[in-house]
mmCIF file of C-alpha atoms in Angstrom:
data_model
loop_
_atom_site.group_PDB
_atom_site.id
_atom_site.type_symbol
_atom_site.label_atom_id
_atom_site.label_comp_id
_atom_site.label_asym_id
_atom_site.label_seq_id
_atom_site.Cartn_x
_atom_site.Cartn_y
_atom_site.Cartn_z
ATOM 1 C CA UNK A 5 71.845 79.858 158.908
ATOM 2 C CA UNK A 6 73.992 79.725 161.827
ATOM 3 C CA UNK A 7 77.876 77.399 161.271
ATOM 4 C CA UNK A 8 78.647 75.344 163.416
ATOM 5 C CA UNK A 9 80.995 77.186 165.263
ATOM 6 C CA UNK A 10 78.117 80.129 165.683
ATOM 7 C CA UNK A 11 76.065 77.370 167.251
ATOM 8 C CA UNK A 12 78.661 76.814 170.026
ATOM 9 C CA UNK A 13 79.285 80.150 170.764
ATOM 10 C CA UNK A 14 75.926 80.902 170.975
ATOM 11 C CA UNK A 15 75.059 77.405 173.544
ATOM 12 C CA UNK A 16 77.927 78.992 175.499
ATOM 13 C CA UNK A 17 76.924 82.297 176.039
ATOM 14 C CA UNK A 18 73.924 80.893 177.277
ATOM 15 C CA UNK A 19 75.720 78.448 179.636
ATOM 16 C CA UNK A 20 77.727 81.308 180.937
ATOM 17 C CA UNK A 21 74.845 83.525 181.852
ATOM 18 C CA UNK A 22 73.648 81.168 183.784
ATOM 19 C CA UNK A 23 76.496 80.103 185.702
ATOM 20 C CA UNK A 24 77.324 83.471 186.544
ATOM 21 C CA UNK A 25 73.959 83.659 188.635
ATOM 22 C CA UNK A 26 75.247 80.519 190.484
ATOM 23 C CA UNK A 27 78.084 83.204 192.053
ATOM 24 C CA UNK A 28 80.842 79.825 192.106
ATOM 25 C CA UNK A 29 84.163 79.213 190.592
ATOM 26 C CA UNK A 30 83.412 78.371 187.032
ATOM 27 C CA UNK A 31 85.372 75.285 185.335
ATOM 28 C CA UNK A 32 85.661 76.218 181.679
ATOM 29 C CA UNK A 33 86.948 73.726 178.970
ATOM 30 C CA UNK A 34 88.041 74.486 175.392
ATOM 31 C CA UNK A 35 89.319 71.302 173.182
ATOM 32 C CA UNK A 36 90.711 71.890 169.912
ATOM 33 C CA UNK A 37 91.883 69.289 167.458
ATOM 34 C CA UNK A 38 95.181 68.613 169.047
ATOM 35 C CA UNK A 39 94.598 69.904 172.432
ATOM 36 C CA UNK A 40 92.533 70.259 175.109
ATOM 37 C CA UNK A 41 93.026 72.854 177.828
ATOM 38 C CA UNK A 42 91.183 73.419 181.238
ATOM 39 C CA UNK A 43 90.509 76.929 183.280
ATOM 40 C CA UNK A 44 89.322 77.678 187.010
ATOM 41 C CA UNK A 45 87.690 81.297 186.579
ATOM 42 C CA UNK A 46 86.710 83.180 190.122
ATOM 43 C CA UNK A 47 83.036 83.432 190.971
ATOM 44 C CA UNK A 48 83.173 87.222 189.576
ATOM 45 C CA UNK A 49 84.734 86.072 186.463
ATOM 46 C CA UNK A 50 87.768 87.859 186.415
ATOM 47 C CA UNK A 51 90.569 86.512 187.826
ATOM 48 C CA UNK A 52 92.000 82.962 186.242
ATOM 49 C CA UNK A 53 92.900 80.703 189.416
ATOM 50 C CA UNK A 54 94.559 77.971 187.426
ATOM 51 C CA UNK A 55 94.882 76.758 184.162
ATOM 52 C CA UNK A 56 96.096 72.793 182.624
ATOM 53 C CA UNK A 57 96.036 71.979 179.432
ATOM 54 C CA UNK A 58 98.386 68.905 176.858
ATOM 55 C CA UNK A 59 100.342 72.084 176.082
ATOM 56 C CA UNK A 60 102.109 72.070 179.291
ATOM 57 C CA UNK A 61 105.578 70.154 179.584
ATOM 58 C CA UNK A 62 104.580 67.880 182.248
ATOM 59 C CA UNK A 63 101.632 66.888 180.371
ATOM 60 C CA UNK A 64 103.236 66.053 177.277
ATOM 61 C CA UNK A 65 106.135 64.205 179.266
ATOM 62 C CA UNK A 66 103.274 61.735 180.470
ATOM 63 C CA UNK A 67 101.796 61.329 177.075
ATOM 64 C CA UNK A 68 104.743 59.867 175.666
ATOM 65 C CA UNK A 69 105.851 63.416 172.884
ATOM 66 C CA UNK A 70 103.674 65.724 170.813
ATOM 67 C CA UNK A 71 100.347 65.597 169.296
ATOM 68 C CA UNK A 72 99.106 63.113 171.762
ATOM 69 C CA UNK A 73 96.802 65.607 173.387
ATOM 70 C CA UNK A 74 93.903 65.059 171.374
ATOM 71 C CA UNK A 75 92.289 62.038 172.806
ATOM 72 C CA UNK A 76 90.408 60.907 175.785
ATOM 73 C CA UNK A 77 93.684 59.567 177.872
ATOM 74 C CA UNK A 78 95.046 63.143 178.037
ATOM 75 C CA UNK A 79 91.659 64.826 178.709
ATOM 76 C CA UNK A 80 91.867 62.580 181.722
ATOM 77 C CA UNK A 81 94.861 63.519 182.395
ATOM 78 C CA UNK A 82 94.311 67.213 182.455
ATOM 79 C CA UNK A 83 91.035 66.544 184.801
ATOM 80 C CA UNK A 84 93.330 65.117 187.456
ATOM 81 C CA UNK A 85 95.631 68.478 187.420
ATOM 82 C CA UNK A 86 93.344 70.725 187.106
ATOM 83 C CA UNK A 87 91.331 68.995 190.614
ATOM 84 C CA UNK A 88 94.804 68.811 192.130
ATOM 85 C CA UNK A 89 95.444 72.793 191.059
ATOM 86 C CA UNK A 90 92.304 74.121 192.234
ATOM 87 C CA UNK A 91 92.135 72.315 195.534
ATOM 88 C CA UNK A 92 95.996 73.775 195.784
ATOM 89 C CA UNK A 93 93.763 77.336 195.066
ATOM 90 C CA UNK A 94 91.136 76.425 198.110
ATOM 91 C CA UNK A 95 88.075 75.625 195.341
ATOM 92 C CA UNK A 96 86.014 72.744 195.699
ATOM 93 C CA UNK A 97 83.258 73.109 194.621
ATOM 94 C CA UNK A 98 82.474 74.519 190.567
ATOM 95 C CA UNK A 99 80.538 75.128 187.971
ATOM 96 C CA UNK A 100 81.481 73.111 184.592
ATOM 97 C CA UNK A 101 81.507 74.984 181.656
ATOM 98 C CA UNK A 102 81.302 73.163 178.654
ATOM 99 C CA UNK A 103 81.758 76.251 176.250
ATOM 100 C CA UNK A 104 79.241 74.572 173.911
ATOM 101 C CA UNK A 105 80.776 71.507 173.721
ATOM 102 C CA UNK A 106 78.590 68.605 173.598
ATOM 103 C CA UNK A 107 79.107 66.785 177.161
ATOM 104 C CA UNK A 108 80.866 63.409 175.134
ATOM 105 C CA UNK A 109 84.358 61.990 174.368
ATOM 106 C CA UNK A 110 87.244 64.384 175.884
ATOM 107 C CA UNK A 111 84.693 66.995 177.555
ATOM 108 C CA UNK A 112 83.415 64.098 179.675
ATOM 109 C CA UNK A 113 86.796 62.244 180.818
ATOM 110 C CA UNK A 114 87.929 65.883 181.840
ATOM 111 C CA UNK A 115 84.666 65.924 183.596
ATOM 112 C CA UNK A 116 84.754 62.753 185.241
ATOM 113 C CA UNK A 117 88.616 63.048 185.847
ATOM 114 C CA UNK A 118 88.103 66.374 187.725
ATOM 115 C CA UNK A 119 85.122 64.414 189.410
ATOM 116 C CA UNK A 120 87.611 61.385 190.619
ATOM 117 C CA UNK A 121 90.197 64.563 191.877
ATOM 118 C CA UNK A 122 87.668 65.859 194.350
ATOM 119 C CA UNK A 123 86.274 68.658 192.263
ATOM 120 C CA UNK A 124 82.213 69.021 193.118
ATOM 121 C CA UNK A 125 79.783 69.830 190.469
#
């Protein structure tokens, strides 16, 4: 019997395999309880061409202090930076990687944020 944190990484690895036949930037999204962090990848998957996450000064500025980065507000808030950072990189259009997530909650303002930024995917 698989935990549920084997079940992720497993639906990821999947995800991932896939995208990496796409040959596009890939958009890849980790949450934690308290965080939630954001990553443009290259098409070859090596090279990181920006990163946002609540973790960032700015970020927690806007949210008003620490350990407000675990809700849907600051996953939208870290969909709009990480749009404005990869257009800044020349990327428009991506590949979202949920890393297992379930698309829902944070994963899907971050989404939908990104969406609103000009990211297409």
């Amino acid at each position: 019997m698989l935990t549920k944190k084997e079940q992720r990484l497993r639906r990821s690895r999947q995800t991932r395999a896939r995208i990496a036949e796409l040959r596009v930037a890939r958009l890849m999204v980790f949450r934690s309880n308290l965080h939630i962090y954001a990553s443009l990848i290259s098409e070859d998957g090596v090279k990181v061409l920006a990163t946002a996450s609540t973790a960032e000064k700015e970020v927690r500025e806007q949210l008003g202090g620490a350990n407000k980065g675990g809700n849907v507000t600051a996953a939208q808030i870290v969909g709009k930076r990480i749009a404005e950072k990869a257009k800044a990189a020349g990327v428009e259009k991506v590949a979202f990687d949920r890393s297992g997530f379930a698309y829902h909650g944070r994963v899907k303002a971050l989404a939908e944020a990104a969406r609103e930024g000009g990211l297409q995917f």
